[in-house]
Amino acid sequence: PETHALQGLRLLISAGPTYEDIDPVRYVGNRSSGKMGYALAAAAAGLGAQVVLVSGPVQLPTPSGVQRIDVRSAAQMREAVLNALPADIYIGAAAVSDYTPRQVAAQKLKKTADSQSLVIELVRTPDILAEVAAQTQSLKLVVGFAAETHDVEKYARGKLVDKRLDLVIANQVGISGGGFESDNNAATAFWQDGEQVFPATSKRELAEQLLALIARRLQA
Ligand code: C5P
């Protein structure tokens, strides 16, 4: 069989949301099924890549041939990702929480008769993708995702520059027929001197097409 450009390469992929605990029964999290990251992991393993998948809490089976590491919070995801390096390619497909509660309450927060509002202080989480992209030793390509409700190209190109990425895969969210929880997705990929539109299709098919682009960018 023909060998693929990704054959034998080590791909590190993050997927799913992170859950940031407020107390023993509540958390702050992002809407993310993990399906896009899992589809990329499955497709890459199918092409003969050595795939490590760092996954937040999701309801999905582990794709065959993929090494999966389960985490819950952004801090745990960062630790697992950094420990899994070096890799040839990093794909940050996780919907990492941007903020986490300053403190996790040891006991369930109780509502009281006189408290009509509750303030939870949130602090920024580390930007895992930017941190990985700054470690240039072994990485040949660093890919990020951008889920945006508006000004998709502007924000996607902003991330390319700010986080020093090689490729950003942007989705418009908040429209029907794609994005969160859906089995289908459309995307536009942006790199320094180009872009490519991927019309709506299954996440599995989109994953195959994105890996073909990743293989091309690797050789560029
Ligand atoms: O800046 P924004 O969160 O929109 O960027 C999205 C990209 O950055 C995704 O690839 C996501 O996995 C990654 N990210 C990260 N760590 C964070 C926030 C986002 O790796 N704390």
mmCIF file of C-alpha atoms and ligand atoms in Angstrom:
data_model
loop_
_atom_site.group_PDB
_atom_site.id
_atom_site.type_symbol
_atom_site.label_atom_id
_atom_site.label_comp_id
_atom_site.label_asym_id
_atom_site.label_seq_id
_atom_site.Cartn_x
_atom_site.Cartn_y
_atom_site.Cartn_z
ATOM 1 C CA PRO A 1 0.000 0.000 0.000
ATOM 2 C CA GLU A 2 0.991 3.598 -0.648
ATOM 3 C CA THR A 3 2.578 5.243 2.396
ATOM 4 C CA HIS A 4 0.972 8.416 3.644
ATOM 5 C CA ALA A 5 2.845 11.557 4.702
ATOM 6 C CA LEU A 6 1.547 11.072 8.257
ATOM 7 C CA GLN A 7 2.628 7.416 8.506
ATOM 8 C CA GLY A 8 4.780 6.876 11.596
ATOM 9 C CA LEU A 9 4.532 10.485 12.774
ATOM 10 C CA ARG A 10 3.547 11.147 16.375
ATOM 11 C CA LEU A 11 0.341 13.195 16.538
ATOM 12 C CA LEU A 12 -0.784 14.672 19.820
ATOM 13 C CA ILE A 13 -4.442 15.717 19.766
ATOM 14 C CA SER A 14 -6.505 17.387 22.500
ATOM 15 C CA ALA A 15 -10.265 16.955 22.382
ATOM 16 C CA GLY A 16 -13.458 17.581 24.286
ATOM 17 C CA PRO A 17 -14.300 20.190 26.891
ATOM 18 C CA THR A 18 -12.627 20.782 30.223
ATOM 19 C CA TYR A 19 -14.658 20.889 33.426
ATOM 20 C CA GLU A 20 -13.611 23.394 36.055
ATOM 21 C CA ASP A 21 -15.035 22.434 39.428
ATOM 22 C CA ILE A 22 -16.912 24.956 41.544
ATOM 23 C CA ASP A 23 -17.790 22.555 44.369
ATOM 24 C CA PRO A 24 -18.186 18.758 44.644
ATOM 25 C CA VAL A 25 -21.318 18.766 42.451
ATOM 26 C CA ARG A 26 -20.940 21.688 40.020
ATOM 27 C CA TYR A 27 -18.563 22.836 37.344
ATOM 28 C CA VAL A 28 -18.015 25.454 34.640
ATOM 29 C CA GLY A 29 -17.499 23.935 31.201
ATOM 30 C CA ASN A 30 -17.713 24.426 27.472
ATOM 31 C CA ARG A 31 -20.222 22.895 25.107
ATOM 32 C CA SER A 32 -18.131 20.359 23.263
ATOM 33 C CA SER A 33 -18.879 16.757 22.333
ATOM 34 C CA GLY A 34 -15.268 15.963 21.409
ATOM 35 C CA LYS A 35 -16.445 14.519 18.081
ATOM 36 C CA MET A 36 -14.125 16.593 15.853
ATOM 37 C CA GLY A 37 -10.994 15.734 17.833
ATOM 38 C CA TYR A 38 -11.972 12.055 18.024
ATOM 39 C CA ALA A 39 -12.653 11.981 14.262
ATOM 40 C CA LEU A 40 -9.177 13.450 13.647
ATOM 41 C CA ALA A 41 -7.606 10.876 15.974
ATOM 42 C CA ALA A 42 -9.426 7.983 14.273
ATOM 43 C CA ALA A 43 -8.543 9.197 10.780
ATOM 44 C CA ALA A 44 -4.872 9.826 11.661
ATOM 45 C CA ALA A 45 -4.522 6.365 13.239
ATOM 46 C CA GLY A 46 -6.062 4.931 10.079
ATOM 47 C CA LEU A 47 -3.295 6.629 8.075
ATOM 48 C CA GLY A 48 -0.636 4.957 10.202
ATOM 49 C CA ALA A 49 0.197 7.843 12.527
ATOM 50 C CA GLN A 50 1.055 7.187 16.170
ATOM 51 C CA VAL A 51 -1.801 9.047 17.887
ATOM 52 C CA VAL A 52 -2.036 10.229 21.489
ATOM 53 C CA LEU A 53 -5.425 11.709 22.381
ATOM 54 C CA VAL A 54 -5.703 13.835 25.516
ATOM 55 C CA SER A 55 -9.409 13.959 26.208
ATOM 56 C CA GLY A 56 -11.670 15.959 28.460
ATOM 57 C CA PRO A 57 -14.934 14.400 29.686
ATOM 58 C CA VAL A 58 -16.834 13.041 26.652
ATOM 59 C CA GLN A 59 -19.222 10.201 25.819
ATOM 60 C CA LEU A 60 -17.235 8.639 22.999
ATOM 61 C CA PRO A 61 -15.441 5.329 22.480
ATOM 62 C CA THR A 62 -11.659 5.373 22.073
ATOM 63 C CA PRO A 63 -10.815 5.079 18.352
ATOM 64 C CA SER A 64 -8.909 1.906 17.578
ATOM 65 C CA GLY A 65 -5.147 2.190 17.620
ATOM 66 C CA VAL A 66 -5.254 5.454 19.606
ATOM 67 C CA GLN A 67 -3.619 5.994 22.997
ATOM 68 C CA ARG A 68 -6.131 7.941 25.092
ATOM 69 C CA ILE A 69 -5.380 9.917 28.236
ATOM 70 C CA ASP A 70 -8.429 11.164 30.158
ATOM 71 C CA VAL A 71 -8.376 14.460 32.008
ATOM 72 C CA ARG A 72 -10.987 16.746 33.553
ATOM 73 C CA SER A 73 -9.696 20.286 34.050
ATOM 74 C CA ALA A 74 -7.626 22.675 31.933
ATOM 75 C CA ALA A 75 -4.757 22.314 34.423
ATOM 76 C CA GLN A 76 -4.839 18.520 34.048
ATOM 77 C CA MET A 77 -5.056 18.812 30.266
ATOM 78 C CA ARG A 78 -2.004 21.082 30.197
ATOM 79 C CA GLU A 79 -0.035 18.640 32.338
ATOM 80 C CA ALA A 80 -1.024 15.620 30.211
ATOM 81 C CA VAL A 81 -0.264 17.419 26.938
ATOM 82 C CA LEU A 82 3.158 18.674 28.077
ATOM 83 C CA ASN A 83 3.997 15.182 29.415
ATOM 84 C CA ALA A 84 3.036 13.591 26.081
ATOM 85 C CA LEU A 85 5.520 15.743 24.151
ATOM 86 C CA PRO A 86 7.647 15.466 22.058
ATOM 87 C CA ALA A 87 5.372 15.068 19.053
ATOM 88 C CA ASP A 88 5.646 15.847 15.356
ATOM 89 C CA ILE A 89 2.222 17.467 15.132
ATOM 90 C CA TYR A 90 -0.017 19.013 17.783
ATOM 91 C CA ILE A 91 -3.706 19.556 17.068
ATOM 92 C CA GLY A 92 -5.514 21.538 19.755
ATOM 93 C CA ALA A 93 -9.124 20.524 19.140
ATOM 94 C CA ALA A 94 -10.194 20.764 22.780
ATOM 95 C CA ALA A 95 -12.629 23.424 23.960
ATOM 96 C CA VAL A 96 -10.506 24.415 26.930
ATOM 97 C CA SER A 97 -12.234 26.544 29.532
ATOM 98 C CA ASP A 98 -10.732 30.027 29.469
ATOM 99 C CA TYR A 99 -11.478 30.550 33.153
ATOM 100 C CA THR A 100 -11.556 28.404 36.278
ATOM 101 C CA PRO A 101 -12.909 29.154 39.757
ATOM 102 C CA ARG A 102 -10.254 30.748 41.971
ATOM 103 C CA GLN A 103 -11.189 28.252 44.681
ATOM 104 C CA VAL A 104 -12.975 24.918 44.633
ATOM 105 C CA ALA A 105 -15.411 24.798 47.562
ATOM 106 C CA ALA A 106 -14.848 21.693 49.695
ATOM 107 C CA GLN A 107 -18.573 21.396 50.360
ATOM 108 C CA LYS A 108 -21.638 21.967 48.196
ATOM 109 C CA LEU A 109 -22.517 25.661 48.001
ATOM 110 C CA LYS A 110 -25.940 26.113 49.560
ATOM 111 C CA LYS A 111 -28.535 28.657 48.560
ATOM 112 C CA THR A 112 -29.941 30.643 51.436
ATOM 113 C CA ALA A 113 -33.235 32.466 51.759
ATOM 114 C CA ASP A 114 -31.581 35.873 51.617
ATOM 115 C CA SER A 115 -29.076 35.264 48.786
ATOM 116 C CA GLN A 116 -30.608 36.235 45.455
ATOM 117 C CA SER A 117 -27.255 36.280 43.686
ATOM 118 C CA LEU A 118 -23.959 34.452 43.892
ATOM 119 C CA VAL A 119 -20.561 35.631 42.696
ATOM 120 C CA ILE A 120 -17.936 33.069 41.730
ATOM 121 C CA GLU A 121 -14.538 34.519 40.983
ATOM 122 C CA LEU A 122 -12.894 33.017 37.919
ATOM 123 C CA VAL A 123 -9.227 33.222 36.953
ATOM 124 C CA ARG A 124 -7.621 32.588 33.552
ATOM 125 C CA THR A 125 -6.438 29.114 32.676
ATOM 126 C CA PRO A 126 -3.088 28.595 30.937
ATOM 127 C CA ASP A 127 -3.256 28.687 27.130
ATOM 128 C CA ILE A 128 -2.120 25.133 26.356
ATOM 129 C CA LEU A 129 -1.947 25.668 22.602
ATOM 130 C CA ALA A 130 0.219 28.788 22.860
ATOM 131 C CA GLU A 131 2.482 27.005 25.326
ATOM 132 C CA VAL A 132 2.908 24.007 23.008
ATOM 133 C CA ALA A 133 3.512 26.277 20.009
ATOM 134 C CA ALA A 134 6.289 28.046 21.939
ATOM 135 C CA GLN A 135 8.126 24.690 22.325
ATOM 136 C CA THR A 136 9.491 24.413 18.838
ATOM 137 C CA GLN A 137 12.031 21.589 19.329
ATOM 138 C CA SER A 138 10.359 18.592 17.720
ATOM 139 C CA LEU A 139 7.123 20.046 16.434
ATOM 140 C CA LYS A 140 6.759 20.264 12.690
ATOM 141 C CA LEU A 141 3.226 21.658 12.721
ATOM 142 C CA VAL A 142 0.950 23.178 15.357
ATOM 143 C CA VAL A 143 -2.755 23.386 14.551
ATOM 144 C CA GLY A 144 -5.416 25.253 16.498
ATOM 145 C CA PHE A 145 -9.179 25.523 16.275
ATOM 146 C CA ALA A 146 -11.252 28.673 16.420
ATOM 147 C CA ALA A 147 -14.966 28.440 17.168
ATOM 148 C CA GLU A 148 -16.442 31.848 16.595
ATOM 149 C CA THR A 149 -19.921 33.295 16.373
ATOM 150 C CA HIS A 150 -18.800 36.316 14.292
ATOM 151 C CA ASP A 151 -15.810 37.850 12.467
ATOM 152 C CA VAL A 152 -14.473 34.317 11.937
ATOM 153 C CA GLU A 153 -11.563 35.195 9.637
ATOM 154 C CA LYS A 154 -10.425 38.152 11.726
ATOM 155 C CA TYR A 155 -10.264 36.097 14.949
ATOM 156 C CA ALA A 156 -8.817 33.016 13.245
ATOM 157 C CA ARG A 157 -5.989 35.018 11.660
ATOM 158 C CA GLY A 158 -5.456 36.774 14.992
ATOM 159 C CA LYS A 159 -4.869 33.395 16.703
ATOM 160 C CA LEU A 160 -2.506 32.294 13.926
ATOM 161 C CA VAL A 161 -0.265 35.265 14.708
ATOM 162 C CA ASP A 162 -0.771 35.629 18.497
ATOM 163 C CA LYS A 163 -0.323 31.931 19.339
ATOM 164 C CA ARG A 164 2.313 31.385 16.603
ATOM 165 C CA LEU A 165 0.379 28.585 14.915
ATOM 166 C CA ASP A 166 0.947 27.001 11.514
ATOM 167 C CA LEU A 167 -2.727 26.421 10.820
ATOM 168 C CA VAL A 168 -6.058 27.492 12.301
ATOM 169 C CA ILE A 169 -9.271 25.590 11.568
ATOM 170 C CA ALA A 170 -12.188 27.960 12.035
ATOM 171 C CA ASN A 171 -15.838 27.093 12.498
ATOM 172 C CA GLN A 172 -18.767 29.389 12.711
ATOM 173 C CA VAL A 173 -20.771 28.321 15.749
ATOM 174 C CA GLY A 174 -24.295 29.263 16.682
ATOM 175 C CA ILE A 175 -25.597 28.398 13.202
ATOM 176 C CA SER A 176 -27.604 25.256 12.520
ATOM 177 C CA GLY A 177 -26.153 22.148 10.894
ATOM 178 C CA GLY A 178 -22.696 22.121 12.390
ATOM 179 C CA GLY A 179 -20.441 22.854 15.298
ATOM 180 C CA PHE A 180 -21.161 21.694 18.836
ATOM 181 C CA GLU A 181 -22.614 18.223 19.332
ATOM 182 C CA SER A 182 -23.433 17.857 15.624
ATOM 183 C CA ASP A 183 -22.099 14.991 13.502
ATOM 184 C CA ASN A 184 -21.534 17.473 10.677
ATOM 185 C CA ASN A 185 -19.280 20.443 10.366
ATOM 186 C CA ALA A 186 -18.040 23.040 7.904
ATOM 187 C CA ALA A 187 -14.739 24.850 8.348
ATOM 188 C CA THR A 188 -12.264 27.248 6.820
ATOM 189 C CA ALA A 189 -8.550 26.674 7.334
ATOM 190 C CA PHE A 190 -6.196 29.661 7.498
ATOM 191 C CA TRP A 191 -2.425 29.672 7.279
ATOM 192 C CA GLN A 192 0.033 32.494 6.769
ATOM 193 C CA ASP A 193 -0.347 32.810 3.024
ATOM 194 C CA GLY A 194 -3.456 30.858 2.214
ATOM 195 C CA GLU A 195 -6.848 29.533 3.137
ATOM 196 C CA GLN A 196 -9.126 26.652 2.188
ATOM 197 C CA VAL A 197 -12.883 26.326 2.584
ATOM 198 C CA PHE A 198 -14.328 22.946 3.618
ATOM 199 C CA PRO A 199 -18.067 22.778 2.918
ATOM 200 C CA ALA A 200 -20.353 21.027 5.406
ATOM 201 C CA THR A 201 -19.826 17.288 5.599
ATOM 202 C CA SER A 202 -19.544 14.577 8.266
ATOM 203 C CA LYS A 203 -16.897 15.175 10.924
ATOM 204 C CA ARG A 204 -15.210 11.941 9.806
ATOM 205 C CA GLU A 205 -14.989 13.148 6.180
ATOM 206 C CA LEU A 206 -13.893 16.618 7.311
ATOM 207 C CA ALA A 207 -11.201 14.985 9.460
ATOM 208 C CA GLU A 208 -9.840 13.119 6.396
ATOM 209 C CA GLN A 209 -9.795 16.360 4.382
ATOM 210 C CA LEU A 210 -8.121 18.321 7.192
ATOM 211 C CA LEU A 211 -5.425 15.651 7.545
ATOM 212 C CA ALA A 212 -4.785 15.868 3.798
ATOM 213 C CA LEU A 213 -4.274 19.624 4.206
ATOM 214 C CA ILE A 214 -2.060 19.047 7.266
ATOM 215 C CA ALA A 215 0.065 16.615 5.211
ATOM 216 C CA ARG A 216 0.387 19.246 2.458
ATOM 217 C CA ARG A 217 1.352 22.001 4.927
ATOM 218 C CA LEU A 218 3.935 19.655 6.432
ATOM 219 C CA GLN A 219 5.606 19.379 3.061
ATOM 220 C CA ALA A 220 5.276 23.088 2.210
HETATM 221 O O1 C5P B 1 -8.326 31.671 22.030
HETATM 222 P P1 C5P B 1 -9.263 30.538 21.816
HETATM 223 O O2 C5P B 1 -9.627 29.819 23.103
HETATM 224 O O3 C5P B 1 -10.469 30.838 20.997
HETATM 225 O O4 C5P B 1 -8.381 29.507 20.950
HETATM 226 C C1 C5P B 1 -8.886 28.262 20.589
HETATM 227 C C2 C5P B 1 -7.739 27.338 20.409
HETATM 228 O O5 C5P B 1 -6.843 27.428 21.522
HETATM 229 C C3 C5P B 1 -8.171 25.888 20.375
HETATM 230 O O6 C5P B 1 -7.282 25.190 19.523
HETATM 231 C C4 C5P B 1 -8.025 25.456 21.828
HETATM 232 O O7 C5P B 1 -7.819 24.062 21.941
HETATM 233 C C5 C5P B 1 -6.814 26.236 22.288
HETATM 234 N N1 C5P B 1 -6.818 26.626 23.711
HETATM 235 C C6 C5P B 1 -5.900 26.050 24.595
HETATM 236 N N2 C5P B 1 -5.871 26.435 25.905
HETATM 237 C C7 C5P B 1 -6.716 27.372 26.361
HETATM 238 C C8 C5P B 1 -7.650 27.976 25.485
HETATM 239 C C9 C5P B 1 -7.673 27.561 24.165
HETATM 240 O O8 C5P B 1 -5.126 25.183 24.188
HETATM 241 N N3 C5P B 1 -6.675 27.725 27.645
#
